[in-house]
PDB file of C-alpha atoms in Angstrom:
ATOM      1  CA  LEU A  25      74.757 101.259  74.048  1.00 90.00           C
ATOM      2  CA  SER A  26      72.168  99.344  76.016  1.00 91.00           C
ATOM      3  CA  ASP A  27      71.927 101.446  79.199  1.00 95.00           C
ATOM      4  CA  VAL A  28      72.762 104.745  80.921  1.00 96.00           C
ATOM      5  CA  GLY A  29      74.897 105.636  83.935  1.00 97.00           C
ATOM      6  CA  ILE A  30      78.354 104.363  82.923  1.00 98.00           C
ATOM      7  CA  THR A  31      80.675 103.883  85.908  1.00 98.00           C
ATOM      8  CA  ILE A  32      83.624 102.004  84.372  1.00 98.00           C
ATOM      9  CA  ILE A  33      85.123 101.724  80.879  1.00 98.00           C
ATOM     10  CA  ARG A  34      88.149  99.442  80.396  1.00 97.00           C
ATOM     11  CA  LYS A  35      89.918  97.938  77.385  1.00 97.00           C
ATOM     12  CA  CYS A  36      90.831  94.249  77.415  1.00 97.00           C
ATOM     13  CA  ASN A  37      94.266  93.922  75.790  1.00 97.00           C
ATOM     14  CA  TYR A  38      93.645  90.231  75.074  1.00 97.00           C
ATOM     15  CA  ASN A  39      91.199  91.000  72.246  1.00 97.00           C
ATOM     16  CA  ASN A  40      90.906  94.812  72.214  1.00 97.00           C
ATOM     17  CA  TYR A  41      87.272  94.626  73.358  1.00 97.00           C
ATOM     18  CA  LEU A  42      85.916  97.517  75.365  1.00 97.00           C
ATOM     19  CA  LEU A  43      84.134  96.670  78.605  1.00 97.00           C
ATOM     20  CA  VAL A  44      81.427  99.184  79.563  1.00 98.00           C
ATOM     21  CA  ILE A  45      79.917  98.800  83.036  1.00 98.00           C
ATOM     22  CA  TYR A  46      76.826 100.662  84.237  1.00 98.00           C
ATOM     23  CA  GLU A  47      75.650 101.694  87.720  1.00 97.00           C
ATOM     24  CA  ASN A  48      73.003  98.944  87.684  1.00 96.00           C
ATOM     25  CA  THR A  49      75.703  96.283  86.887  1.00 97.00           C
ATOM     26  CA  ASN A  50      74.599  95.908  83.279  1.00 97.00           C
ATOM     27  CA  ILE A  51      77.585  95.328  80.975  1.00 98.00           C
ATOM     28  CA  ASP A  52      78.228  96.045  77.315  1.00 98.00           C
ATOM     29  CA  ILE A  53      81.100  94.545  75.343  1.00 97.00           C
ATOM     30  CA  ILE A  54      82.126  96.627  72.332  1.00 98.00           C
ATOM     31  CA  LYS A  55      84.148  94.716  69.739  1.00 97.00           C
ATOM     32  CA  PRO A  56      86.742  96.489  67.558  1.00 97.00           C
ATOM     33  CA  ASP A  57      84.300  96.349  64.603  1.00 97.00           C
ATOM     34  CA  GLY A  58      81.726  98.312  66.642  1.00 97.00           C
ATOM     35  CA  THR A  59      79.453  95.355  67.440  1.00 97.00           C
ATOM     36  CA  ILE A  60      77.891  95.698  70.898  1.00 97.00           C
ATOM     37  CA  ILE A  61      77.057  92.638  72.989  1.00 97.00           C
ATOM     38  CA  ASN A  62      75.020  93.091  76.148  1.00 97.00           C
ATOM     39  CA  VAL A  63      75.782  90.916  79.174  1.00 96.00           C
ATOM     40  CA  SER A  64      73.091  91.450  81.793  1.00 95.00           C
ATOM     41  CA  ASP A  65      73.774  88.384  83.977  1.00 95.00           C
ATOM     42  CA  ILE A  66      74.701  90.308  87.144  1.00 94.00           C
ATOM     43  CA  LYS A  67      71.938  92.882  86.632  1.00 95.00           C
ATOM     44  CA  ARG A  68      69.255  90.193  86.265  1.00 94.00           C
ATOM     45  CA  LYS A  69      70.454  87.844  89.006  1.00 93.00           C
ATOM     46  CA  SER A  70      69.134  88.017  92.560  1.00 90.00           C
ATOM     47  CA  ILE A  71      72.261  88.494  94.675  1.00 86.00           C
ATOM     48  CA  THR A  72      72.860  88.584  98.422  1.00 80.00           C
ATOM     49  CA  GLY A  73      75.039  91.586  99.143  1.00 80.00           C
ATOM     50  CA  GLN A  74      75.590  94.931  97.501  1.00 90.00           C
ATOM     51  CA  LYS A  75      75.039  94.680  93.746  1.00 94.00           C
ATOM     52  CA  THR A  76      77.820  96.948  92.448  1.00 96.00           C
ATOM     53  CA  ILE A  77      80.902  96.558  90.266  1.00 98.00           C
ATOM     54  CA  ASN A  78      83.771  98.553  91.760  1.00 97.00           C
ATOM     55  CA  ASP A  79      86.721  97.730  89.501  1.00 98.00           C
ATOM     56  CA  VAL A  80      88.042  95.364  86.826  1.00 98.00           C
ATOM     57  CA  TYR A  81      91.310  93.417  86.668  1.00 98.00           C
ATOM     58  CA  PHE A  82      92.328  91.631  83.446  1.00 98.00           C
ATOM     59  CA  ILE A  83      94.453  88.505  83.107  1.00 97.00           C
ATOM     60  CA  GLY A  84      94.558  87.125  79.589  1.00 97.00           C
ATOM     61  CA  LYS A  85      91.072  86.236  78.399  1.00 97.00           C
ATOM     62  CA  TYR A  86      89.502  86.814  81.827  1.00 98.00           C
ATOM     63  CA  ALA A  87      88.126  89.934  83.465  1.00 98.00           C
ATOM     64  CA  TYR A  88      87.881  89.781  87.250  1.00 98.00           C
ATOM     65  CA  LEU A  89      85.099  92.101  88.406  1.00 98.00           C
ATOM     66  CA  ALA A  90      85.476  93.414  91.959  1.00 98.00           C
ATOM     67  CA  CYS A  91      81.878  93.499  93.202  1.00 97.00           C
ATOM     68  CA  GLY A  92      79.971  94.459  96.324  1.00 95.00           C
ATOM     69  CA  PHE A  93      79.305  90.762  96.938  1.00 94.00           C
ATOM     70  CA  GLY A  94      82.549  89.106  95.737  1.00 95.00           C
ATOM     71  CA  ILE A  95      84.388  88.553  92.462  1.00 97.00           C
ATOM     72  CA  VAL A  96      82.810  87.691  89.117  1.00 97.00           C
ATOM     73  CA  VAL A  97      85.077  86.029  86.541  1.00 98.00           C
ATOM     74  CA  PHE A  98      84.124  86.901  82.957  1.00 97.00           C
ATOM     75  CA  ASP A  99      85.471  84.852  80.022  1.00 97.00           C
ATOM     76  CA  PHE A 100      86.121  86.993  76.909  1.00 96.00           C
ATOM     77  CA  ASP A 101      86.385  83.977  74.586  1.00 96.00           C
ATOM     78  CA  LYS A 102      82.932  82.664  75.491  1.00 96.00           C
ATOM     79  CA  LEU A 103      81.524  86.104  76.390  1.00 94.00           C
ATOM     80  CA  GLU A 104      79.979  84.732  79.558  1.00 95.00           C
ATOM     81  CA  VAL A 105      80.369  84.618  83.319  1.00 95.00           C
ATOM     82  CA  LYS A 106      82.698  81.729  84.184  1.00 96.00           C
ATOM     83  CA  ASP A 107      82.689  81.807  88.012  1.00 96.00           C
ATOM     84  CA  THR A 108      81.848  83.786  91.111  1.00 95.00           C
ATOM     85  CA  TYR A 109      84.209  83.906  94.093  1.00 96.00           C
ATOM     86  CA  TYR A 110      82.837  84.862  97.495  1.00 94.00           C
ATOM     87  CA  VAL A 111      85.401  86.239  99.910  1.00 94.00           C
ATOM     88  CA  GLY A 112      84.363  86.193 103.543  1.00 84.00           C
ATOM     89  CA  SER A 113      82.530  83.739 105.729  1.00 75.00           C
ATOM     90  CA  SER A 114      79.395  81.671 105.437  1.00 67.00           C
ATOM     91  CA  ALA A 115      77.608  84.456 107.328  1.00 64.00           C
ATOM     92  CA  ARG A 116      78.688  87.408 105.154  1.00 80.00           C
ATOM     93  CA  ASN A 117      80.368  88.060 101.827  1.00 88.00           C
ATOM     94  CA  TYR A 118      82.834  90.939 101.840  1.00 94.00           C
ATOM     95  CA  LYS A 119      82.592  93.874  99.478  1.00 95.00           C
ATOM     96  CA  ILE A 120      85.538  93.707  97.072  1.00 97.00           C
ATOM     97  CA  TYR A 121      86.848  97.089  95.951  1.00 97.00           C
ATOM     98  CA  GLN A 122      89.925  96.104  93.941  1.00 98.00           C
ATOM     99  CA  ILE A 123      91.889  93.049  92.786  1.00 98.00           C
ATOM    100  CA  THR A 124      95.524  92.442  91.916  1.00 98.00           C
ATOM    101  CA  LYS A 125      97.841  89.441  91.932  1.00 97.00           C
ATOM    102  CA  ASN A 126     101.340  88.369  92.796  1.00 95.00           C
ATOM    103  CA  ASP A 127     103.195  85.266  91.556  1.00 93.00           C
ATOM    104  CA  THR A 128     100.991  82.773  93.419  1.00 95.00           C
ATOM    105  CA  ALA A 129      97.680  84.378  94.362  1.00 97.00           C
ATOM    106  CA  PHE A 130      94.987  86.942  93.837  1.00 98.00           C
ATOM    107  CA  VAL A 131      95.015  89.693  96.461  1.00 98.00           C
ATOM    108  CA  VAL A 132      91.896  91.757  97.132  1.00 98.00           C
ATOM    109  CA  ALA A 133      91.011  94.936  99.001  1.00 97.00           C
ATOM    110  CA  SER A 134      87.726  94.520 100.869  1.00 96.00           C
ATOM    111  CA  ASP A 135      85.541  96.225 103.434  1.00 94.00           C
ATOM    112  CA  SER A 136      87.040  93.849 106.034  1.00 93.00           C
ATOM    113  CA  GLY A 137      90.733  93.945 105.152  1.00 94.00           C
ATOM    114  CA  ILE A 138      93.146  92.440 102.639  1.00 96.00           C
ATOM    115  CA  TYR A 139      92.635  88.802 101.560  1.00 96.00           C
ATOM    116  CA  TYR A 140      94.387  86.425  99.206  1.00 97.00           C
ATOM    117  CA  GLY A 141      93.431  83.254  97.374  1.00 97.00           C
ATOM    118  CA  LYS A 142      96.057  81.010  95.786  1.00 97.00           C
ATOM    119  CA  PHE A 143      95.670  80.267  92.069  1.00 96.00           C
ATOM    120  CA  THR A 144      95.866  76.532  92.794  1.00 96.00           C
ATOM    121  CA  ALA A 145      92.942  76.599  95.269  1.00 96.00           C
ATOM    122  CA  ASN A 146      89.225  76.229  94.606  1.00 96.00           C
ATOM    123  CA  LEU A 147      88.465  79.934  94.944  1.00 96.00           C
ATOM    124  CA  THR A 148      84.715  79.381  94.716  1.00 94.00           C
ATOM    125  CA  ASN A 149      85.006  78.064  98.294  1.00 93.00           C
ATOM    126  CA  THR A 150      85.315  80.882 100.873  1.00 93.00           C
ATOM    127  CA  GLN A 151      87.653  78.812 103.084  1.00 93.00           C
ATOM    128  CA  TYR A 152      90.455  79.259 100.523  1.00 95.00           C
ATOM    129  CA  TRP A 153      90.450  83.044 100.902  1.00 96.00           C
ATOM    130  CA  LYS A 154      92.811  83.942 103.756  1.00 95.00           C
ATOM    131  CA  PRO A 155      93.456  87.261 105.531  1.00 94.00           C
ATOM    132  CA  LEU A 156      96.687  89.073 104.753  1.00 94.00           C
ATOM    133  CA  ASN A 157      96.306  91.603 107.537  1.00 88.00           C
ATOM    134  CA  THR A 158      99.464  91.317 109.689  1.00 87.00           C
ATOM    135  CA  GLY A 159     100.323  94.872 110.724  1.00 86.00           C
ATOM    136  CA  LEU A 160      97.168  96.457 109.290  1.00 91.00           C
ATOM    137  CA  PRO A 161      94.445  98.248 111.209  1.00 89.00           C
ATOM    138  CA  LYS A 162      91.013  96.632 110.991  1.00 88.00           C
ATOM    139  CA  GLY A 163      88.646  98.252 108.585  1.00 85.00           C
ATOM    140  CA  PRO A 164      87.951  98.879 104.938  1.00 94.00           C
ATOM    141  CA  TYR A 165      90.601  98.860 102.211  1.00 95.00           C
ATOM    142  CA  ASN A 166      89.513 100.330  98.893  1.00 95.00           C
ATOM    143  CA  GLY A 167      92.690  99.812  96.892  1.00 96.00           C
ATOM    144  CA  ILE A 168      95.323  97.149  96.260  1.00 97.00           C
ATOM    145  CA  VAL A 169      97.969  97.283  93.508  1.00 97.00           C
ATOM    146  CA  ASN A 170     101.107  95.406  92.545  1.00 97.00           C
ATOM    147  CA  VAL A 171     103.839  97.820  91.449  1.00 96.00           C
ATOM    148  CA  ASN A 172     107.028  96.135  90.243  1.00 94.00           C
ATOM    149  CA  GLY A 173     106.399  93.135  92.487  1.00 93.00           C
ATOM    150  CA  LYS A 174     105.476  95.173  95.569  1.00 95.00           C
ATOM    151  CA  LEU A 175     101.952  95.179  96.995  1.00 96.00           C
ATOM    152  CA  PHE A 176     100.427  98.455  98.176  1.00 97.00           C
ATOM    153  CA  ALA A 177      97.085  98.720  99.974  1.00 97.00           C
ATOM    154  CA  ASN A 178      95.006 101.785 100.810  1.00 95.00           C
ATOM    155  CA  TYR A 179      93.190 101.957 104.151  1.00 92.00           C
ATOM    156  CA  SER A 180      90.080 104.060 103.560  1.00 90.00           C
ATOM    157  CA  MET A 181      89.107 106.309 106.433  1.00 78.00           C
ATOM    158  CA  PHE A 182      86.387 107.671 104.142  1.00 74.00           C
ATOM    159  CA  LEU A 183      84.707 104.264 103.888  1.00 77.00           C
ATOM    160  CA  LYS A 184      85.088 103.773 107.629  1.00 74.00           C
ATOM    161  CA  SER A 185      83.875 107.119 108.925  1.00 73.00           C
ATOM    162  CA  GLY A 186      83.262 109.508 106.024  1.00 75.00           C
ATOM    163  CA  GLN A 187      86.438 111.511 106.716  1.00 70.00           C
ATOM    164  CA  TYR A 188      88.119 112.920 103.630  1.00 73.00           C
ATOM    165  CA  TYR A 189      91.896 113.070 103.123  1.00 77.00           C
ATOM    166  CA  GLN A 190      92.686 110.644 105.954  1.00 79.00           C
ATOM    167  CA  ASP A 191      93.530 107.475 103.975  1.00 88.00           C
ATOM    168  CA  THR A 192      96.725 105.585 104.769  1.00 91.00           C
ATOM    169  CA  LEU A 193      98.931 103.683 102.321  1.00 93.00           C
ATOM    170  CA  TYR A 194     100.645 100.428 103.353  1.00 95.00           C
ATOM    171  CA  GLU A 195     103.346  98.349 101.645  1.00 95.00           C
ATOM    172  CA  PHE A 196     103.661  94.573 102.047  1.00 95.00           C
ATOM    173  CA  THR A 197     107.238  93.859 103.134  1.00 90.00           C
ATOM    174  CA  ALA A 198     109.640  90.960 102.589  1.00 82.00           C
ATOM    175  CA  SER A 199     108.955  89.926 106.209  1.00 85.00           C
ATOM    176  CA  ASN A 200     105.295  89.209 105.254  1.00 87.00           C
ATOM    177  CA  SER A 201     103.803  92.135 107.131  1.00 89.00           C
ATOM    178  CA  TRP A 202     102.479  95.554 106.187  1.00 94.00           C
ATOM    179  CA  LEU A 203     104.355  98.788 106.819  1.00 92.00           C
ATOM    180  CA  ARG A 204     102.839 102.261 106.684  1.00 92.00           C
ATOM    181  CA  VAL A 205     104.201 104.343 103.796  1.00 92.00           C
ATOM    182  CA  ASN A 206     104.985 107.962 104.691  1.00 79.00           C
ATOM    183  CA  GLY A 207     105.384 110.969 102.436  1.00 59.00           C
ATOM    184  CA  LEU A 208     103.478 109.729  99.372  1.00 53.00           C
ATOM    185  CA  VAL A 209     100.397 111.934  99.684  1.00 50.00           C
ATOM    186  CA  PRO A 210     100.248 114.430  96.783  1.00 47.00           C
ATOM    187  CA  ASN A 211     100.010 118.094  97.806  1.00 42.00           C
ATOM    188  CA  THR A 212      96.571 118.368  96.216  1.00 41.00           C
ATOM    189  CA  TYR A 213      95.200 115.874  98.764  1.00 40.00           C
ATOM    190  CA  ARG A 214      96.676 117.349 101.943  1.00 36.00           C
TER     191      ARG A 214
END
């Protein structure tokens, strides 16, 4: 391996490559034959915002890296960065903690709420990322998942104020608003 301080290891089902991400945003790609390819683009680049990689979401040959400054799209066929999406405003890029999708758009959890960008839009332009915050408290969301067609988002009280065990889970409803989910906190976290 080319670095130390691994924070994320994920397998890409498209080609069975292993994606190894380090604290300093260096990336190794391990092919099934054991060949290691280093991709240091994010590590080497001067970036406005927090230079971290928080999570990875795969769709086909692409890995979408949820970063402290936006989203980096990595192409596994070309083994290179394809695009960078900045979610936020011209004044500030939001920290992206997690990415998922529904039938028409990417949906992201950020330090400023939940946002979506339609697949058909030019997602490199911040104006095409829209808030999806109806019914949600303002603040940081560190998780977003699509489970059987239903979106769930986690409001992080820890990111907001450092309080442990106070997060709140929300479900996106058919009426296009968020509803607090009760009773889903495991006993170990109470």
